[in-house]
């Protein structure tokens, strides 16, 4: 499947922010939200994330589609978590008791997952994968990991094309998958061939890099300046984190 | 040709892939400054392998390689060779690995120690000269086949090489891209060896041919590519052409 980058085209404040700031906030925010458990702080977190999406002026329908994917998994939690916790029963479905701690726990997970995901859609999905790579490079992420990430992104498409070529090749010769050994063997061949091609490709790419004087070091063409808007946003983002921490770990409410 | 202009001098090169028959068999070849040579030969005949040996990507089992008058044997000898000889790969997806066009073209100059700004200037200059201005921020994997080939050529030219090794540069190109490639190649002040199976393309871009056969290169020049025209009525009588494009070029290799 291709990485679509469907949110990168935009000219909102969020799109123009320094990518390092966006990634930095997204990471700290995620950690705070992940370890929070009180509902005031979780709702505040969700509110902050929604506010960021509004600031980024993203297409709400597309964002909802992405959220649906994650909430599909979260629904599974709702099927068993309310029944598996001990505690005060809210009501009974047949022989099973739906407990209060179970419902609270499931609700907490739902809020956390959605808040973090929405924040990432607003902050990280609004930059190109390449920008993300370069920004990570200028943060503390090791260069090798960043290059690994960018090369994977670059060749995902090539390998996908090769996979499509292979599947087309079997289709045009009348292959129809079924539950039999022939099908399993064919899929094994496809997978094996894909690995072989990917590794041969990797070798050729490396040779091409050697031919252009590659000595093991990558250089980045990008430098990101810090604008006034970045500083203002950094202040607001810090304030947002402080509010979340105060709501979670102090006894104001 | 005088000895000073001898750039690539291969003597008795032998090579085979593991578990394969010898692909190059005591091959010798000389290439001189200013030459524009077409290299033809059957598929799997070792043409690409020969290029990779010149670049030091593959090691021959035996034989001597001299480039720019100096013997080259080890990886470090080949490093300086790679700055002066540019290899255009058969598959542009092998060549273009950076996310954006500008980064890819700037990759070579950066490796040669240029500053970021210098590299950007060189990259833009090369893109412009190939008619690719405005391509800087395009995503490499989203380019069309023809665009990929031209950008690949730009990445090679950005190294400012003295010689090009072009591995089937015209394969899979449409008429327009082929025409602009011919225009670029003939306009360059560079020597090159070019692998192609297309006689018309070779005719427009090269001045002589080397023929590869049985693991050897034949460069005696007694076979020339030439264009010829003839006219005849589309008569009711079927007829055969005994020579010319109707015949496969491999028939002439014998």
Short mmCIF file of C-alpha atoms in Angstrom, two decimals:
data_model
loop_
_atom_site.label_atom_id
_atom_site.label_comp_id
_atom_site.label_asym_id
_atom_site.label_seq_id
_atom_site.Cartn_x
_atom_site.Cartn_y
_atom_site.Cartn_z
CA UNK A 1 0.00 0.00 0.00
CA UNK A 2 1.27 3.44 -0.84
CA UNK A 3 1.86 6.23 1.58
CA UNK A 4 -0.50 8.84 0.26
CA UNK A 5 0.64 11.99 2.02
CA UNK A 6 -2.92 13.28 1.67
CA UNK A 7 -2.57 16.02 4.29
CA UNK A 8 0.68 17.64 3.17
CA UNK A 9 -0.81 20.11 0.73
CA UNK A 10 -1.96 23.07 2.70
CA UNK A 11 -0.87 26.49 3.71
CA UNK A 12 -2.09 26.73 7.26
CA UNK A 13 -0.12 27.92 10.25
CA UNK A 14 0.51 24.28 11.16
CA UNK A 15 1.88 23.50 7.69
CA UNK A 16 4.31 26.38 7.92
CA UNK A 17 5.64 25.55 11.37
CA UNK A 18 9.17 24.30 11.87
CA UNK A 19 9.00 20.50 11.52
CA UNK A 20 11.33 19.94 14.46
CA UNK A 21 8.93 21.85 16.71
CA UNK A 22 5.96 19.86 15.42
CA UNK A 23 7.65 16.49 15.92
CA UNK A 24 9.01 17.50 19.31
CA UNK A 25 5.59 18.56 20.57
CA UNK A 26 3.90 15.49 19.11
CA UNK A 27 6.34 13.20 20.95
CA UNK A 28 6.12 14.93 24.35
CA UNK A 29 2.34 15.25 24.03
CA UNK A 30 2.01 11.54 23.22
CA UNK A 31 4.03 10.50 26.25
CA UNK A 32 2.04 12.72 28.59
CA UNK A 33 -1.28 11.50 27.20
CA UNK A 34 -0.19 7.87 27.23
CA UNK A 35 0.62 7.90 30.94
CA UNK A 36 -2.40 10.03 31.93
CA UNK A 37 -5.42 8.31 33.38
CA UNK A 38 -7.72 11.03 34.70
CA UNK A 39 -10.60 12.07 32.51
CA UNK A 40 -10.19 15.85 32.83
CA UNK A 41 -6.67 15.64 31.44
CA UNK A 42 -7.67 13.16 28.72
CA UNK A 43 -10.54 15.35 27.57
CA UNK A 44 -8.27 18.38 27.62
CA UNK A 45 -5.79 16.43 25.50
CA UNK A 46 -8.49 15.50 23.00
CA UNK A 47 -9.56 19.14 22.86
CA UNK A 48 -5.97 20.26 22.16
CA UNK A 49 -5.64 17.69 19.37
CA UNK A 50 -8.92 18.74 17.77
CA UNK A 51 -7.86 22.36 18.00
CA UNK A 52 -4.66 21.51 16.08
CA UNK A 53 -6.65 19.78 13.33
CA UNK A 54 -8.85 22.88 13.01
CA UNK A 55 -5.73 25.08 12.88
CA UNK A 56 -4.29 22.86 10.13
CA UNK A 57 -7.57 23.20 8.17
CA UNK A 58 -7.60 19.54 7.24
CA UNK A 59 -10.40 17.86 5.37
CA UNK A 60 -12.52 16.45 8.26
CA UNK A 61 -13.80 13.55 6.15
CA UNK A 62 -10.29 12.31 5.31
CA UNK A 63 -9.21 12.68 8.93
CA UNK A 64 -12.28 10.72 10.05
CA UNK A 65 -11.42 7.89 7.66
CA UNK A 66 -7.99 7.59 9.26
CA UNK A 67 -9.50 7.60 12.74
CA UNK A 68 -11.97 4.92 11.71
CA UNK A 69 -9.12 2.53 11.01
CA UNK A 70 -7.81 2.78 14.57
CA UNK A 71 -11.23 2.80 16.18
CA UNK A 72 -12.01 -0.44 14.41
CA UNK A 73 -9.42 -2.06 16.66
CA UNK A 74 -10.59 -0.14 19.70
CA UNK A 75 -14.11 -1.50 19.29
CA UNK A 76 -12.61 -4.91 20.01
CA UNK A 77 -11.51 -3.63 23.43
CA UNK A 78 -15.10 -2.62 24.13
CA UNK A 79 -16.19 -6.18 23.42
CA UNK A 80 -14.19 -7.74 26.21
CA UNK A 81 -12.72 -5.12 28.59
CA UNK A 82 -16.05 -4.14 30.28
CA UNK A 83 -16.68 -7.82 31.04
CA UNK A 84 -13.26 -8.80 32.30
CA UNK A 85 -12.72 -6.28 35.11
CA UNK A 86 -13.76 -6.88 38.65
CA UNK A 87 -15.82 -4.29 40.44
CA UNK A 88 -19.20 -2.66 40.71
CA UNK A 89 -21.53 -3.98 38.00
CA UNK A 90 -23.30 -1.34 35.93
CA UNK A 91 -25.71 -3.76 34.29
CA UNK A 92 -25.92 -7.36 33.17
CA UNK A 93 -26.07 -8.89 29.71
CA UNK A 94 -27.26 -12.44 30.27
CA UNK A 95 -24.81 -14.07 32.66
CA UNK A 96 -22.12 -11.39 32.07
CA UNK A 97 -21.67 -8.30 34.22
CA UNK A 98 -20.52 -5.04 32.68
CA UNK A 99 -18.34 -3.49 35.36
CA UNK A 100 -17.69 0.16 36.03
CA UNK A 101 -13.86 -0.09 36.12
CA UNK A 102 -13.95 -2.01 32.84
CA UNK A 103 -15.98 0.67 31.11
CA UNK A 104 -13.74 3.40 32.51
CA UNK A 105 -10.64 1.58 31.36
CA UNK A 106 -12.00 1.08 27.83
CA UNK A 107 -13.10 4.71 27.67
CA UNK A 108 -9.62 5.81 28.77
CA UNK A 109 -7.96 3.80 26.03
CA UNK A 110 -10.36 5.17 23.44
CA UNK A 111 -9.71 8.75 24.46
CA UNK A 112 -5.92 8.33 24.58
CA UNK A 113 -5.65 6.58 21.24
CA UNK A 114 -7.84 9.10 19.47
CA UNK A 115 -6.16 12.13 21.04
CA UNK A 116 -2.67 10.93 20.09
CA UNK A 117 -3.73 9.93 16.60
CA UNK A 118 -5.51 13.23 15.95
CA UNK A 119 -2.46 15.15 17.16
CA UNK A 120 -0.22 13.13 14.83
CA UNK A 121 -2.55 13.74 11.90
CA UNK A 122 -2.41 17.47 12.57
CA UNK A 123 1.31 17.71 13.28
CA UNK A 124 3.19 14.88 11.57
CA UNK A 125 0.92 13.92 8.67
CA UNK A 126 1.04 17.55 7.50
CA UNK A 127 4.70 17.22 6.53
CA UNK A 128 6.17 15.17 3.72
CA UNK A 129 7.87 11.92 4.67
CA UNK A 130 11.12 13.40 3.39
CA UNK A 131 10.71 16.50 5.58
CA UNK A 132 10.02 14.20 8.51
CA UNK A 133 13.26 12.35 7.76
CA UNK A 134 15.32 15.51 7.55
CA UNK A 135 13.73 16.93 10.69
CA UNK A 136 14.49 13.72 12.59
CA UNK A 137 18.03 14.05 11.27
CA UNK A 138 18.42 17.47 12.86
CA UNK A 139 16.96 16.12 16.13
CA UNK A 140 18.82 13.44 18.05
CA UNK A 141 17.95 10.53 15.79
CA UNK A 142 21.05 8.71 14.43
CA UNK A 143 21.75 9.48 10.79
CA UNK A 144 21.81 5.81 9.80
CA UNK A 145 18.30 5.25 11.09
CA UNK A 146 17.03 8.30 9.24
CA UNK A 147 18.60 7.17 5.96
CA UNK A 148 17.20 3.71 6.51
CA UNK A 149 13.78 5.26 6.95
CA UNK A 150 14.08 7.47 3.83
CA UNK A 151 15.43 4.69 1.62
CA UNK A 152 12.65 2.37 2.78
CA UNK A 153 10.15 5.04 1.86
CA UNK A 154 11.82 5.56 -1.53
CA UNK A 155 11.90 1.89 -2.49
CA UNK A 156 8.56 0.87 -1.02
CA UNK A 157 6.98 2.07 -4.23
CA UNK A 158 9.48 0.23 -6.43
CA UNK A 159 8.97 -3.00 -4.50
CA UNK A 160 5.21 -2.52 -4.62
CA UNK A 161 5.44 -2.15 -8.40
CA UNK A 162 7.49 -5.33 -8.57
CA UNK A 163 4.91 -7.12 -6.45
CA UNK A 164 2.17 -5.93 -8.79
CA UNK A 165 4.15 -7.15 -11.79
CA UNK A 166 4.47 -10.58 -10.20
CA UNK A 167 0.80 -10.84 -9.27
CA UNK A 168 -0.18 -9.73 -12.75
CA UNK A 169 2.12 -12.35 -14.22
CA UNK A 170 0.37 -15.12 -12.32
CA UNK A 171 -3.09 -13.68 -12.98
CA UNK A 172 -2.70 -13.53 -16.74
CA UNK A 173 -1.84 -17.19 -16.67
CA UNK A 174 -5.10 -18.05 -15.03
CA UNK A 175 -4.06 -18.25 -11.38
CA UNK A 176 -7.00 -18.15 -8.98
CA UNK A 177 -6.19 -18.43 -5.30
CA UNK A 178 -7.87 -21.25 -3.45
CA UNK A 179 -7.29 -23.37 -0.38
CA UNK A 180 -4.80 -25.78 -1.83
CA UNK A 181 -1.12 -26.53 -2.00
CA UNK A 182 -0.77 -24.97 -5.44
CA UNK A 183 -1.96 -21.63 -4.08
CA UNK A 184 0.34 -21.75 -1.07
CA UNK A 185 3.28 -22.70 -3.23
CA UNK A 186 2.54 -19.89 -5.69
CA UNK A 187 2.35 -17.33 -2.89
CA UNK A 188 5.58 -18.67 -1.44
CA UNK A 189 7.25 -18.23 -4.84
CA UNK A 190 5.88 -14.70 -5.11
CA UNK A 191 7.15 -13.77 -1.66
CA UNK A 192 10.51 -15.42 -2.28
CA UNK A 193 10.93 -13.74 -5.64
CA UNK A 194 10.05 -10.39 -4.10
CA UNK A 195 12.80 -10.81 -1.50
CA UNK A 196 15.32 -11.82 -4.14
CA UNK A 197 14.43 -8.85 -6.32
CA UNK A 198 14.53 -6.45 -3.39
CA UNK A 199 17.97 -7.64 -2.36
CA UNK A 200 19.36 -7.50 -5.90
CA UNK A 201 17.85 -4.04 -6.23
CA UNK A 202 19.53 -3.00 -3.00
CA UNK A 203 22.87 -4.13 -4.36
CA UNK A 204 22.45 -2.20 -7.61
CA UNK A 205 21.40 0.95 -5.78
CA UNK A 206 24.49 0.68 -3.61
CA UNK A 207 26.66 0.27 -6.71
CA UNK A 208 25.07 3.32 -8.28
CA UNK A 209 25.81 5.26 -5.09
CA UNK A 210 29.44 4.10 -5.14
CA UNK A 211 29.72 5.33 -8.73
CA UNK A 212 28.75 8.76 -7.53
CA UNK A 213 31.44 8.89 -4.92
CA UNK A 214 29.48 7.64 -1.91
CA UNK A 215 31.82 7.14 1.04
CA UNK A 216 29.32 6.25 3.73
CA UNK A 217 28.21 9.73 4.65
CA UNK A 218 24.92 11.35 3.74
CA UNK A 219 24.52 15.08 3.43
CA UNK A 220 21.32 16.97 3.94
CA UNK A 221 20.34 19.91 1.76
CA UNK A 222 17.81 21.15 4.27
CA UNK A 223 18.05 23.70 6.99
CA UNK A 224 15.00 24.96 8.79
CA UNK A 225 14.80 28.47 10.03
CA UNK A 226 12.94 29.47 13.17
CA UNK A 227 10.23 32.03 12.54
CA UNK A 228 8.31 34.27 14.90
CA UNK A 229 5.29 31.99 14.54
CA UNK A 230 7.47 29.07 15.66
CA UNK A 231 8.41 30.85 18.87
CA UNK A 232 4.82 31.86 19.60
CA UNK A 233 3.61 28.32 18.94
CA UNK A 234 6.39 26.84 21.05
CA UNK A 235 5.13 28.97 23.97
CA UNK A 236 1.54 27.80 23.48
CA UNK A 237 2.62 24.19 23.08
CA UNK A 238 4.63 24.31 26.31
CA UNK A 239 1.59 25.83 28.03
CA UNK A 240 -0.59 23.00 26.68
CA UNK A 241 1.77 20.38 28.08
CA UNK A 242 1.88 22.18 31.45
CA UNK A 243 -1.93 22.24 31.59
CA UNK A 244 -2.11 18.51 30.85
CA UNK A 245 0.47 17.74 33.53
CA UNK A 246 -1.27 19.96 36.09
CA UNK A 247 -4.66 18.34 35.36
CA UNK A 248 -3.22 14.87 35.72
CA UNK A 249 -0.82 15.11 38.63
CA UNK A 250 -2.10 17.89 40.91
CA UNK A 251 -5.27 18.09 42.92
CA UNK A 252 -6.76 21.28 41.52
CA UNK A 253 -9.87 19.49 40.31
CA UNK B 1 45.52 7.55 -31.87
CA UNK B 2 48.42 8.64 -29.75
CA UNK B 3 49.21 7.12 -26.41
CA UNK B 4 48.49 10.27 -24.38
CA UNK B 5 44.86 10.08 -25.36
CA UNK B 6 44.46 6.48 -24.31
CA UNK B 7 41.96 6.66 -21.43
CA UNK B 8 40.81 3.11 -20.84
CA UNK B 9 43.17 0.26 -21.54
CA UNK B 10 41.97 -3.24 -20.69
CA UNK B 11 44.30 -6.19 -21.24
CA UNK B 12 43.34 -9.86 -21.04
CA UNK B 13 40.37 -9.38 -18.74
CA UNK B 14 38.58 -12.59 -17.78
CA UNK B 15 35.45 -12.77 -15.69
CA UNK B 16 32.67 -15.17 -14.88
CA UNK B 17 29.83 -15.12 -12.39
CA UNK B 18 29.82 -17.91 -9.80
CA UNK B 19 28.63 -21.15 -11.37
CA UNK B 20 28.55 -19.58 -14.81
CA UNK B 21 30.46 -20.00 -17.99
CA UNK B 22 33.23 -17.43 -18.61
CA UNK B 23 31.53 -14.22 -19.62
CA UNK B 24 34.59 -12.20 -20.47
CA UNK B 25 37.39 -14.20 -21.98
CA UNK B 26 40.82 -12.56 -22.28
CA UNK B 27 39.11 -9.38 -23.33
CA UNK B 28 41.22 -6.43 -24.42
CA UNK B 29 39.91 -3.01 -25.28
CA UNK B 30 41.27 0.48 -25.78
CA UNK B 31 39.27 3.63 -25.52
CA UNK B 32 40.65 7.02 -26.52
CA UNK B 33 39.78 10.55 -25.59
CA UNK B 34 37.19 12.01 -27.95
CA UNK B 35 35.83 8.60 -28.94
CA UNK B 36 32.11 8.13 -29.18
CA UNK B 37 31.65 4.43 -29.39
CA UNK B 38 28.61 2.24 -29.61
CA UNK B 39 28.91 -1.15 -27.96
CA UNK B 40 26.74 -3.84 -29.44
CA UNK B 41 26.37 -7.52 -28.82
CA UNK B 42 23.85 -10.15 -27.84
CA UNK B 43 21.84 -10.06 -24.60
CA UNK B 44 23.77 -11.58 -21.73
CA UNK B 45 26.96 -11.07 -23.68
CA UNK B 46 28.73 -9.20 -20.89
CA UNK B 47 28.32 -5.58 -21.98
CA UNK B 48 26.97 -4.37 -18.64
CA UNK B 49 29.52 -6.54 -16.84
CA UNK B 50 32.27 -4.85 -18.82
CA UNK B 51 31.03 -1.42 -17.65
CA UNK B 52 30.90 -2.60 -14.06
CA UNK B 53 34.46 -3.90 -14.32
CA UNK B 54 35.67 -0.54 -15.63
CA UNK B 55 33.98 1.16 -12.66
CA UNK B 56 35.45 -1.33 -10.19
CA UNK B 57 32.06 -2.67 -9.13
CA UNK B 58 33.09 -6.15 -10.20
CA UNK B 59 36.56 -7.65 -9.95
CA UNK B 60 37.94 -9.56 -12.93
CA UNK B 61 39.66 -12.89 -12.25
CA UNK B 62 42.61 -11.92 -14.32
CA UNK B 63 43.85 -9.14 -16.53
CA UNK B 64 45.05 -5.58 -16.23
CA UNK B 65 43.03 -2.37 -16.09
CA UNK B 66 44.67 0.96 -16.83
CA UNK B 67 42.62 4.10 -16.65
CA UNK B 68 44.05 7.55 -17.38
CA UNK B 69 47.44 5.91 -17.76
CA UNK B 70 47.48 4.40 -14.27
CA UNK B 71 46.85 0.82 -13.28
CA UNK B 72 43.77 0.43 -11.09
CA UNK B 73 43.35 -2.57 -8.83
CA UNK B 74 41.88 -1.73 -5.47
CA UNK B 75 38.79 0.00 -4.23
CA UNK B 76 40.72 3.18 -3.43
CA UNK B 77 42.17 3.33 -6.96
CA UNK B 78 38.67 3.14 -8.36
CA UNK B 79 37.39 5.96 -6.15
CA UNK B 80 39.21 8.55 -8.22
CA UNK B 81 38.16 6.73 -11.42
CA UNK B 82 34.52 7.10 -10.44
CA UNK B 83 34.85 10.87 -10.29
CA UNK B 84 36.09 11.00 -13.86
CA UNK B 85 33.95 8.29 -15.42
CA UNK B 86 30.18 8.48 -15.07
CA UNK B 87 28.06 5.35 -15.37
CA UNK B 88 24.41 5.63 -16.35
CA UNK B 89 22.60 2.53 -15.12
CA UNK B 90 20.16 0.56 -17.23
CA UNK B 91 17.37 0.97 -14.68
CA UNK B 92 16.89 4.55 -13.55
CA UNK B 93 15.27 3.37 -10.33
CA UNK B 94 18.69 2.06 -9.32
CA UNK B 95 20.22 5.45 -9.85
CA UNK B 96 17.62 7.69 -8.25
CA UNK B 97 17.44 6.87 -4.57
CA UNK B 98 16.87 10.27 -3.00
CA UNK B 99 13.35 11.44 -2.28
CA UNK B 100 13.55 14.57 -4.42
CA UNK B 101 15.24 15.33 -7.74
CA UNK B 102 17.43 18.15 -6.42
CA UNK B 103 18.77 16.00 -3.57
CA UNK B 104 19.60 13.21 -5.96
CA UNK B 105 21.48 15.41 -8.42
CA UNK B 106 23.31 17.12 -5.54
CA UNK B 107 24.34 13.77 -4.01
CA UNK B 108 27.42 13.34 -6.23
CA UNK B 109 28.80 16.86 -5.82
CA UNK B 110 28.32 16.64 -2.03
CA UNK B 111 30.31 13.41 -2.00
CA UNK B 112 33.06 15.21 -3.90
CA UNK B 113 33.31 17.65 -1.03
CA UNK B 114 31.29 20.57 -2.38
CA UNK B 115 29.37 22.72 0.07
CA UNK B 116 25.59 22.49 0.21
CA UNK B 117 25.21 25.77 -1.69
CA UNK B 118 27.73 24.83 -4.38
CA UNK B 119 26.08 21.44 -4.79
CA UNK B 120 22.69 23.08 -5.23
CA UNK B 121 24.09 25.43 -7.88
CA UNK B 122 25.70 22.53 -9.78
CA UNK B 123 22.52 20.48 -9.55
CA UNK B 124 20.34 23.32 -10.85
CA UNK B 125 22.78 24.06 -13.68
CA UNK B 126 22.73 20.43 -14.82
CA UNK B 127 18.97 20.16 -14.58
CA UNK B 128 18.59 23.35 -16.61
CA UNK B 129 20.97 22.16 -19.31
CA UNK B 130 18.89 19.01 -19.76
CA UNK B 131 15.67 20.96 -19.97
CA UNK B 132 14.60 19.88 -16.51
CA UNK B 133 14.24 23.26 -14.81
CA UNK B 134 11.37 23.20 -12.36
CA UNK B 135 11.95 19.53 -11.52
CA UNK B 136 13.94 20.29 -8.33
CA UNK B 137 11.24 19.38 -5.83
CA UNK B 138 9.62 16.60 -7.81
CA UNK B 139 9.51 13.25 -6.03
CA UNK B 140 11.84 10.86 -7.88
CA UNK B 141 9.61 7.80 -7.80
CA UNK B 142 6.70 9.75 -9.24
CA UNK B 143 8.56 10.74 -12.43
CA UNK B 144 7.74 9.09 -15.74
CA UNK B 145 10.19 6.65 -17.29
CA UNK B 146 11.60 9.26 -19.67
CA UNK B 147 11.91 11.88 -16.95
CA UNK B 148 13.69 9.37 -14.72
CA UNK B 149 16.21 8.66 -17.48
CA UNK B 150 16.96 12.36 -18.04
CA UNK B 151 17.24 13.05 -14.29
CA UNK B 152 19.57 10.04 -13.98
CA UNK B 153 21.72 11.54 -16.70
CA UNK B 154 21.74 14.83 -14.78
CA UNK B 155 22.92 13.02 -11.64
CA UNK B 156 25.81 11.53 -13.60
CA UNK B 157 26.71 14.80 -15.36
CA UNK B 158 26.68 16.66 -12.03
CA UNK B 159 29.86 14.75 -11.14
CA UNK B 160 31.48 16.59 -14.08
CA UNK B 161 32.97 13.41 -15.54
CA UNK B 162 35.27 13.22 -18.56
CA UNK B 163 33.83 9.99 -19.90
CA UNK B 164 30.37 8.48 -19.81
CA UNK B 165 29.46 4.82 -19.85
CA UNK B 166 25.82 4.67 -20.91
CA UNK B 167 24.02 1.39 -20.41
CA UNK B 168 21.13 1.27 -22.87
CA UNK B 169 20.19 4.92 -22.43
CA UNK B 170 17.57 4.80 -25.18
CA UNK B 171 15.74 1.68 -24.01
CA UNK B 172 12.06 2.26 -23.42
CA UNK B 173 12.06 5.92 -24.38
CA UNK B 174 9.40 7.52 -26.55
CA UNK B 175 10.29 9.44 -29.72
CA UNK B 176 10.45 12.87 -28.06
CA UNK B 177 12.58 11.82 -25.11
CA UNK B 178 14.85 9.88 -27.44
CA UNK B 179 15.25 12.95 -29.64
CA UNK B 180 16.14 15.15 -26.69
CA UNK B 181 18.56 12.53 -25.39
CA UNK B 182 20.28 12.45 -28.79
CA UNK B 183 20.46 16.24 -28.75
CA UNK B 184 21.98 16.27 -25.26
CA UNK B 185 24.53 13.55 -26.02
CA UNK B 186 25.71 15.01 -29.29
CA UNK B 187 25.93 18.45 -27.68
CA UNK B 188 28.18 17.26 -24.86
CA UNK B 189 31.91 17.79 -24.97
CA UNK B 190 32.51 14.29 -23.60
CA UNK B 191 33.77 10.93 -24.74
CA UNK B 192 31.46 8.02 -24.20
CA UNK B 193 30.76 4.35 -24.71
CA UNK B 194 27.12 3.59 -25.26
CA UNK B 195 25.34 0.24 -25.17
CA UNK B 196 22.33 0.06 -27.42
CA UNK B 197 20.43 -2.33 -29.57
CA UNK B 198 18.98 0.41 -31.74
CA UNK B 199 20.87 1.06 -34.93
CA UNK B 200 19.26 4.41 -35.62
CA UNK B 201 20.09 5.66 -32.15
CA UNK B 202 23.68 4.47 -32.49
CA UNK B 203 23.90 6.09 -35.89
CA UNK B 204 22.88 9.48 -34.47
CA UNK B 205 25.06 9.38 -31.37
CA UNK B 206 28.25 7.47 -32.10
CA UNK B 207 31.08 7.54 -34.62
CA UNK B 208 32.21 3.93 -34.42
CA UNK B 209 31.12 0.59 -33.01
CA UNK B 210 32.74 -2.01 -30.82
CA UNK B 211 31.25 -5.45 -31.12
CA UNK B 212 31.12 -7.83 -28.21
CA UNK B 213 31.16 -11.49 -29.00
CA UNK B 214 32.37 -14.63 -27.23
CA UNK B 215 33.60 -12.62 -24.26
CA UNK B 216 35.78 -10.37 -26.38
CA UNK B 217 35.52 -6.86 -27.80
CA UNK B 218 36.19 -6.39 -31.49
CA UNK B 219 37.13 -2.84 -32.28
CA UNK B 220 38.76 -3.09 -35.67
CA UNK B 221 36.14 -0.82 -37.15
CA UNK B 222 35.59 -2.77 -40.32
CA UNK B 223 31.87 -2.73 -39.60
CA UNK B 224 30.21 0.64 -39.70
CA UNK B 225 26.66 1.56 -38.96
CA UNK B 226 25.27 3.48 -41.86
CA UNK B 227 21.91 4.69 -42.90
CA UNK B 228 20.64 3.82 -46.30
CA UNK B 229 17.49 4.59 -48.16
CA UNK B 230 16.00 2.75 -51.04
CA UNK B 231 12.84 2.84 -52.98
CA UNK B 232 10.75 0.18 -54.54
CA UNK B 233 7.13 -0.26 -55.41
CA UNK B 234 4.94 -2.20 -53.02
CA UNK B 235 4.70 -4.83 -55.64
CA UNK B 236 2.49 -7.82 -55.72
CA UNK B 237 5.59 -9.97 -55.54
CA UNK B 238 6.77 -10.59 -52.00
CA UNK B 239 10.46 -9.92 -51.65
CA UNK B 240 13.15 -10.25 -49.01
CA UNK B 241 15.80 -7.82 -47.98
CA UNK B 242 19.10 -9.57 -47.84
CA UNK B 243 20.78 -6.86 -45.80
CA UNK B 244 20.00 -3.69 -43.91
CA UNK B 245 17.62 -3.23 -41.01
CA UNK B 246 15.65 -6.24 -42.11
CA UNK B 247 18.46 -8.33 -40.83
CA UNK B 248 19.32 -8.53 -37.16
CA UNK B 249 22.59 -6.86 -36.30
CA UNK B 250 23.73 -10.02 -34.57
CA UNK B 251 23.85 -11.60 -38.02
CA UNK B 252 26.67 -9.22 -38.83
CA UNK B 253 28.69 -10.21 -35.81
CA UNK B 254 29.83 -13.46 -37.36
#
